[in-house]
Short mmCIF file of C-alpha atoms in Angstrom, two decimals:
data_model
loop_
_atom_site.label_atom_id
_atom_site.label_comp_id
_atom_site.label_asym_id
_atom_site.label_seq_id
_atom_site.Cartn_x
_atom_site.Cartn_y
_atom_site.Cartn_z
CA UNK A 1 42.50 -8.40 -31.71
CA UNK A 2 40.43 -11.14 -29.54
CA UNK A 3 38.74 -12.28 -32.81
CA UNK A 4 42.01 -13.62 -34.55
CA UNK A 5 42.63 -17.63 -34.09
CA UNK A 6 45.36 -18.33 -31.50
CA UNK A 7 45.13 -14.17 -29.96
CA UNK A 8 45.64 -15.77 -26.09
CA UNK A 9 48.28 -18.26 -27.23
CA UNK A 10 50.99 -16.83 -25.91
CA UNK A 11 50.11 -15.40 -22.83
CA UNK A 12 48.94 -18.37 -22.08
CA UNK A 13 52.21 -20.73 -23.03
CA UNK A 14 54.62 -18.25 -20.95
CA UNK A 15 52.85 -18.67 -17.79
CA UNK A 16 50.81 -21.68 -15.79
CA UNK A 17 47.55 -20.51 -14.74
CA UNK A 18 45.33 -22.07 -12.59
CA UNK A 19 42.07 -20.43 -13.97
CA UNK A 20 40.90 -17.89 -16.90
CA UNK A 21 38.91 -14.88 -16.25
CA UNK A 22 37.04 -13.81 -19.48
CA UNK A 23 35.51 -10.71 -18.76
CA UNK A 24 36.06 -8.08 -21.68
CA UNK A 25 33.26 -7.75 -24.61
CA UNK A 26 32.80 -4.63 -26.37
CA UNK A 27 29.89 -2.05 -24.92
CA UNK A 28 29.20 1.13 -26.20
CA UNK A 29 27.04 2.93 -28.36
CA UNK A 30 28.88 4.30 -31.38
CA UNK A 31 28.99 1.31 -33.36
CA UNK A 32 29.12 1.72 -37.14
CA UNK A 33 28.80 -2.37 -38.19
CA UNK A 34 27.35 -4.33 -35.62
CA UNK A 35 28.05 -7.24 -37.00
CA UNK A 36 31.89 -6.74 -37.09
CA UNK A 37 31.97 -4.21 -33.78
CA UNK A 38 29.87 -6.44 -31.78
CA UNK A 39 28.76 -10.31 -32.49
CA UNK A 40 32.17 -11.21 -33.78
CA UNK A 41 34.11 -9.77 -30.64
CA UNK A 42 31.75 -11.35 -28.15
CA UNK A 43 31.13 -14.24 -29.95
CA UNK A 44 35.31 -14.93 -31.05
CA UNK A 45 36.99 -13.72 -28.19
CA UNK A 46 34.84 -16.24 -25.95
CA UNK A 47 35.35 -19.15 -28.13
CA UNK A 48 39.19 -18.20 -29.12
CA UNK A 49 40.08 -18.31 -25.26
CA UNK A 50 38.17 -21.06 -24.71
CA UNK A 51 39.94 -22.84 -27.33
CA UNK A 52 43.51 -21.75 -26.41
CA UNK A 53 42.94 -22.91 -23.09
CA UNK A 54 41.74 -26.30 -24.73
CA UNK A 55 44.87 -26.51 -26.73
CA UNK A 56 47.91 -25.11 -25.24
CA UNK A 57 47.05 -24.06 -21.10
CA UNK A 58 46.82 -27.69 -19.48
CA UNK A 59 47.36 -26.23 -15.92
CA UNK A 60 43.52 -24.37 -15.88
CA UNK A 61 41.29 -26.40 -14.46
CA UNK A 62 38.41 -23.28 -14.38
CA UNK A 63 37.28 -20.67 -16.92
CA UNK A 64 35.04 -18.03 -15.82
CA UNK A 65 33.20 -16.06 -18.34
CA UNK A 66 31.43 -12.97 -18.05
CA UNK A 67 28.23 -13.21 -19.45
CA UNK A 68 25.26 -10.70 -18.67
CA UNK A 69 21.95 -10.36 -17.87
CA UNK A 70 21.28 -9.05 -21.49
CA UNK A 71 21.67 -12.74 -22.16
CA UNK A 72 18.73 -13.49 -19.40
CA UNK A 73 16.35 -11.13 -19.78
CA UNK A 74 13.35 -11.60 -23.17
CA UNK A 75 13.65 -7.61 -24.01
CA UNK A 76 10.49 -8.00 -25.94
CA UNK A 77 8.34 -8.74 -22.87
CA UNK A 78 9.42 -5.51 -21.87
CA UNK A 79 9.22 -4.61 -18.24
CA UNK A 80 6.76 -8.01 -17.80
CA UNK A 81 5.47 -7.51 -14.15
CA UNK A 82 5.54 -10.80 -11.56
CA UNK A 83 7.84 -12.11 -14.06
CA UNK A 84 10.90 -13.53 -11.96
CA UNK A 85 14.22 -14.59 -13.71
CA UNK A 86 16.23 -17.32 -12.92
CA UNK A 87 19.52 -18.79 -14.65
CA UNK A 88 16.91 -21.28 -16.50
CA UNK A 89 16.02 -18.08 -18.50
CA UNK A 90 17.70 -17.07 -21.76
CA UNK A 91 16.99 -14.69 -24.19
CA UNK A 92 15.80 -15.98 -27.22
CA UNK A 93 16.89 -12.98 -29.67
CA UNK A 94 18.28 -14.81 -32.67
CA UNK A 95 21.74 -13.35 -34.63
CA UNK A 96 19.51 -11.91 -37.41
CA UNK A 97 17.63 -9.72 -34.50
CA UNK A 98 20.64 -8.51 -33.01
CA UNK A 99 21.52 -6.89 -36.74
CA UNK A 100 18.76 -4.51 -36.22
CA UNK A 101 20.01 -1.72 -34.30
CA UNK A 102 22.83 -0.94 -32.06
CA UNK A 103 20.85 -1.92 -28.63
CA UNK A 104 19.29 -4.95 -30.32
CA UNK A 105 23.39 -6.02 -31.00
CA UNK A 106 24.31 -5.72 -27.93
CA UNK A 107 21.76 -7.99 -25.99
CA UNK A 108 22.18 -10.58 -29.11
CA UNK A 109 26.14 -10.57 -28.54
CA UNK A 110 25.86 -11.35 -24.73
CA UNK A 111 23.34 -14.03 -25.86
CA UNK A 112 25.01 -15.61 -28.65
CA UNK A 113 28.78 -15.87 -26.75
CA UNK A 114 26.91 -17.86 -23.93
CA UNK A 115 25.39 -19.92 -25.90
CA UNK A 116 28.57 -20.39 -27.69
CA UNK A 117 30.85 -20.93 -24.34
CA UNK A 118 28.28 -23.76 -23.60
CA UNK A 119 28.38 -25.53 -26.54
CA UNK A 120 32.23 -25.50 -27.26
CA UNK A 121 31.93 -27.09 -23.44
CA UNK A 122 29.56 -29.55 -24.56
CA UNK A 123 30.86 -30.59 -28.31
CA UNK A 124 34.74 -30.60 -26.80
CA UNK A 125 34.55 -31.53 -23.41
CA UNK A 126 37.71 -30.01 -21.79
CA UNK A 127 39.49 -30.88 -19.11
CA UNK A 128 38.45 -27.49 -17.56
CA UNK A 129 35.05 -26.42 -16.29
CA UNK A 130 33.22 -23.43 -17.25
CA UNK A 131 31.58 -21.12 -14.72
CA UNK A 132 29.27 -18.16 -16.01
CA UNK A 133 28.40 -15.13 -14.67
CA UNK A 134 25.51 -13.20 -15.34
CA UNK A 135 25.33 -9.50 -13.64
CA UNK A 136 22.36 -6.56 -14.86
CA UNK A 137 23.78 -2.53 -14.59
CA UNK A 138 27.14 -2.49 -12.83
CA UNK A 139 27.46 0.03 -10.60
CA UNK A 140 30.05 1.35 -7.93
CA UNK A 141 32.65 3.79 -7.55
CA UNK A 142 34.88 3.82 -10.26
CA UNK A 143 38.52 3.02 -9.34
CA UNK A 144 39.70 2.90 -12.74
CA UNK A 145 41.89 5.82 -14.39
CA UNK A 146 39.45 8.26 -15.12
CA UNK A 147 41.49 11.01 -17.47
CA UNK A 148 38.16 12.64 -17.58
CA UNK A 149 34.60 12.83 -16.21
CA UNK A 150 33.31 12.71 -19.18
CA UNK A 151 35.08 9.77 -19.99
CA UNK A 152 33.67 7.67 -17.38
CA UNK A 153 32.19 3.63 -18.36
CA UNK A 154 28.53 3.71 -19.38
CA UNK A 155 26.64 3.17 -16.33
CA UNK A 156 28.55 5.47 -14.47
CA UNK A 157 28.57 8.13 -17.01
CA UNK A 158 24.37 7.31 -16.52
CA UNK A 159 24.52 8.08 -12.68
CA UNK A 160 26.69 11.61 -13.26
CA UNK A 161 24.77 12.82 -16.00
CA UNK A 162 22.19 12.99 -13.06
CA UNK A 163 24.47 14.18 -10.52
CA UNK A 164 25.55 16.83 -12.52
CA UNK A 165 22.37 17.57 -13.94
CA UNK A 166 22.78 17.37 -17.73
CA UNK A 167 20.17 14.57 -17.88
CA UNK A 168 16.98 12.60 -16.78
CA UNK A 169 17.00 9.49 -15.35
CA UNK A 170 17.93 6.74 -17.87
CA UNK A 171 15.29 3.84 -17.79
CA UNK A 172 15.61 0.25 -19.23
CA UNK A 173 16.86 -2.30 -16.73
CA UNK A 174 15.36 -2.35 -13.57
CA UNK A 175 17.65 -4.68 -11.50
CA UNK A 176 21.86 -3.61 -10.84
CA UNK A 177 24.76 -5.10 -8.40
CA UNK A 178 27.75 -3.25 -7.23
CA UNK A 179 31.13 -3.62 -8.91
CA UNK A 180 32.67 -4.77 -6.01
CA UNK A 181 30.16 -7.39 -5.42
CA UNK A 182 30.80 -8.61 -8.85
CA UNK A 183 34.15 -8.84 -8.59
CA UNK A 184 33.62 -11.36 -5.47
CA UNK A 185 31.54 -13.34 -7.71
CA UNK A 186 34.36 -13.79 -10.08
CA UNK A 187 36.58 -14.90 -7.04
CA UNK A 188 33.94 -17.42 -5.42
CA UNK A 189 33.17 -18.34 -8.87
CA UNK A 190 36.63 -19.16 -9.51
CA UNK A 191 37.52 -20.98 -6.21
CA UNK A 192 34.59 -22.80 -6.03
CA UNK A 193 34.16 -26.64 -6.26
CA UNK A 194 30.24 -26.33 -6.56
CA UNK A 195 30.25 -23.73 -9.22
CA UNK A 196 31.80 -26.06 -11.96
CA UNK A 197 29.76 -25.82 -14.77
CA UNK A 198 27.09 -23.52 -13.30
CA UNK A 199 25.49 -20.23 -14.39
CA UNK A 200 24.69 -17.78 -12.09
CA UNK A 201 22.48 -14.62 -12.41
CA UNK A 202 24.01 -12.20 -10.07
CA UNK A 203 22.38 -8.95 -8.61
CA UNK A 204 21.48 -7.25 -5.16
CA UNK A 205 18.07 -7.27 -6.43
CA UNK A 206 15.76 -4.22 -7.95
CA UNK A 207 16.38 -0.21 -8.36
CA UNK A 208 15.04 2.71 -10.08
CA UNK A 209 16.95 5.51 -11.63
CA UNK A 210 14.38 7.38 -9.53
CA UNK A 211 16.29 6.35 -6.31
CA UNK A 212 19.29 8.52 -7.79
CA UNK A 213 17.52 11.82 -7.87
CA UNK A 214 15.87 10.94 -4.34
CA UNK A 215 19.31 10.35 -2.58
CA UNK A 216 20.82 13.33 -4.63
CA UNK A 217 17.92 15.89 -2.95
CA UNK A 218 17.90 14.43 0.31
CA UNK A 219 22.19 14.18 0.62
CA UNK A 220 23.03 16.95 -1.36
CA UNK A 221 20.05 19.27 -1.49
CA UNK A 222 22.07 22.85 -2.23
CA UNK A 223 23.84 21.33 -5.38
CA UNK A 224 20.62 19.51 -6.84
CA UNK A 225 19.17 23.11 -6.70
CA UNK A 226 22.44 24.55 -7.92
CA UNK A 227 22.51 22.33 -10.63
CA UNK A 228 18.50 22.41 -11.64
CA UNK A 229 18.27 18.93 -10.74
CA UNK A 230 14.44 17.88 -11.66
CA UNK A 231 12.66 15.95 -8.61
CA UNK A 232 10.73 13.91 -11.12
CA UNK A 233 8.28 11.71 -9.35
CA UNK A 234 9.73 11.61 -5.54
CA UNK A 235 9.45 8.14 -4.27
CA UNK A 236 7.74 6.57 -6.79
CA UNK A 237 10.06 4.22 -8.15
CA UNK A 238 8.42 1.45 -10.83
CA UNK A 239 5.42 1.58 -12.82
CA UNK A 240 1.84 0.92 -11.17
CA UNK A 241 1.54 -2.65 -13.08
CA UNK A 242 5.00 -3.48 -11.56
CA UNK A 243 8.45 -4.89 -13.31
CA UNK A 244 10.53 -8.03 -13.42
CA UNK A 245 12.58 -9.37 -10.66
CA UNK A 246 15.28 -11.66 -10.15
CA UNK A 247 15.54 -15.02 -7.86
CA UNK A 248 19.23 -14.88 -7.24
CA UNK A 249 19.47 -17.50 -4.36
CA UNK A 250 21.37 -19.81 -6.05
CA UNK A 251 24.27 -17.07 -6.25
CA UNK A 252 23.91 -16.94 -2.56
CA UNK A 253 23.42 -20.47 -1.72
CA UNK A 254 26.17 -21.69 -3.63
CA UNK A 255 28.68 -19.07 -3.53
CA UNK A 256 27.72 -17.42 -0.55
CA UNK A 257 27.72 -14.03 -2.49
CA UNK A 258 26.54 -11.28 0.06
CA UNK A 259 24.81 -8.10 -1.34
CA UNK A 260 25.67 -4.26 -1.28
CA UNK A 261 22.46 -2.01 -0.48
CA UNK A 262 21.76 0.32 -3.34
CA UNK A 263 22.21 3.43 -0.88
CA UNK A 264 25.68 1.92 0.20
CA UNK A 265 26.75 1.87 -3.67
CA UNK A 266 25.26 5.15 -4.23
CA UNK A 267 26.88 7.01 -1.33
CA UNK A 268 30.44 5.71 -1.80
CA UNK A 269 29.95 6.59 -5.97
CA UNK A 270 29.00 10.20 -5.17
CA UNK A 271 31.88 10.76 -2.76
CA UNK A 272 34.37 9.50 -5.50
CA UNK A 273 32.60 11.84 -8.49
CA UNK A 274 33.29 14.21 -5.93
CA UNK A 275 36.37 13.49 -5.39
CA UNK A 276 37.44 13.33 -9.19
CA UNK A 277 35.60 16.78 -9.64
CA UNK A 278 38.16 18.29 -6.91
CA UNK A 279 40.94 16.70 -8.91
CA UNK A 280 39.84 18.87 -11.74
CA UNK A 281 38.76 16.20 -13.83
#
């Protein structure tokens, strides 16, 4: 339980660590009390660490948290075309907002454990700096145990549903980066002198879920058919008035983060949803 005072104690008193990687807040949709399910976790488990480290990890002289874009990105303005995000954007959805619905809890959980790392940097001023990390859709091949297909993480479980044709394209976010890319992020961010106390938005840049079905019909054209695959609207990838877009130099500039081409990602996930197909799973 990362909500319960003192949960990293331990851990963190048996061994010397030189930095903290925060990275696990709940996301998923079949949440009964959002409150309890997903502000608390997010919100606790960012501050508890934060504070063990404080209190009993003298050693760490970096914390990295995973943030989000959901913590970026003002939901309300919708898709807002020319509108390009930086890490001086926040969302401004309040607790009470984030009690609404299920989606609503999520984006006001990113938000709120932030805002929350932030100030518990500000009001206690630890010997450690605080590095966060804020990456839209995750994508990549999924080299986790995977006891079932079905079971897959979220985004994933978005891009199969296509591939296997027992959906339509999902649409809500409109900018992604590649698992593996985000995973050097946490490394640079970790290693890096100039990242102390810096946020960085993270992300190879825009997509559409339209892209999927295009690569699907041009790479694998006998089992879109097999699998009634719809074409949808071939090439056509954003609405006519345009969306959002994201100015992640800084990322570049100051970690030197490179970034994976949405095709790359796409062709390497395929092959392994392949793969775990032929394994029957």
């Amino acid at each position: 339980d990362i909500t319960a005072p003192g949960a990293f104690d331990d851990v963190l008193k048996e061994y010397e660590f030189d930095a903290v990687l925060h990275t696990s807040s709940p996301f998923r949709y079949d949440i009964t009390d959002i409150d309890e399910e997903l502000l608390k976790p997010a919100v606790q488990g960012t501050t508890g660490i934060l504070d063990s480290v404080h209190r009993v990890a003298p050693t760490v002289g970096r914390v990295v948290v995973t943030s989000s874009f959901a913590s970026v990105v003002d939901r309300a303005r919708g898709a807002w075309p020319g509108k390009v995000y930086t890490e001086a954007d926040w969302n401004p959805i309040t607790r009470e907002e984030g009690l609404k619905d299920v989606g609503s809890g999520y984006y006001a959980s990113k938000t709120l454990a932030e805002r929350a790392a932030w100030d518990f940097v500000e009001e206690k001023k630890p010997p450690f700096t605080l590095t966060t990390l804020c990456p839209p859709m995750v994508y990549g091949p999924p080299e986790q145990e995977v006891p079932s297909l079905k079971k897959l993480n979220t985004s994933n479980f978005d891009i199969y549903d296509i591939f296997n044709g027992t959906s339509d394209p999902q649409y809500g976010v409109w900018i992604w980066i590649d698992v593996r890319d985000l995973a050097e992020a946490h490394v640079l961010a970790m290693d890096s002198a100039v990242a102390a106390n810096q946020r960085y938005l993270v992300s190879q840049g825009n997509f559409s879920p339209q892209m999927i079905v295009d690569y699907i019909w041009k790479h694998y054209p006998e089992r879109a058919a097999a699998k009634g695959i719809k074409r949808y609207t071939p090439g056509k990838y954003y609405p006519e008035e345009g969306v959002y877009g994201v100015d992640t130099s800084k990322s570049v500039r100051e970690l030197g983060m490179k970034y994976t081409s949405f095709e790359e990602m796409l062709g390497d996930n395929l092959k392994r949803f392949e793969e775990l197909e032929a394994e029957g799973k």
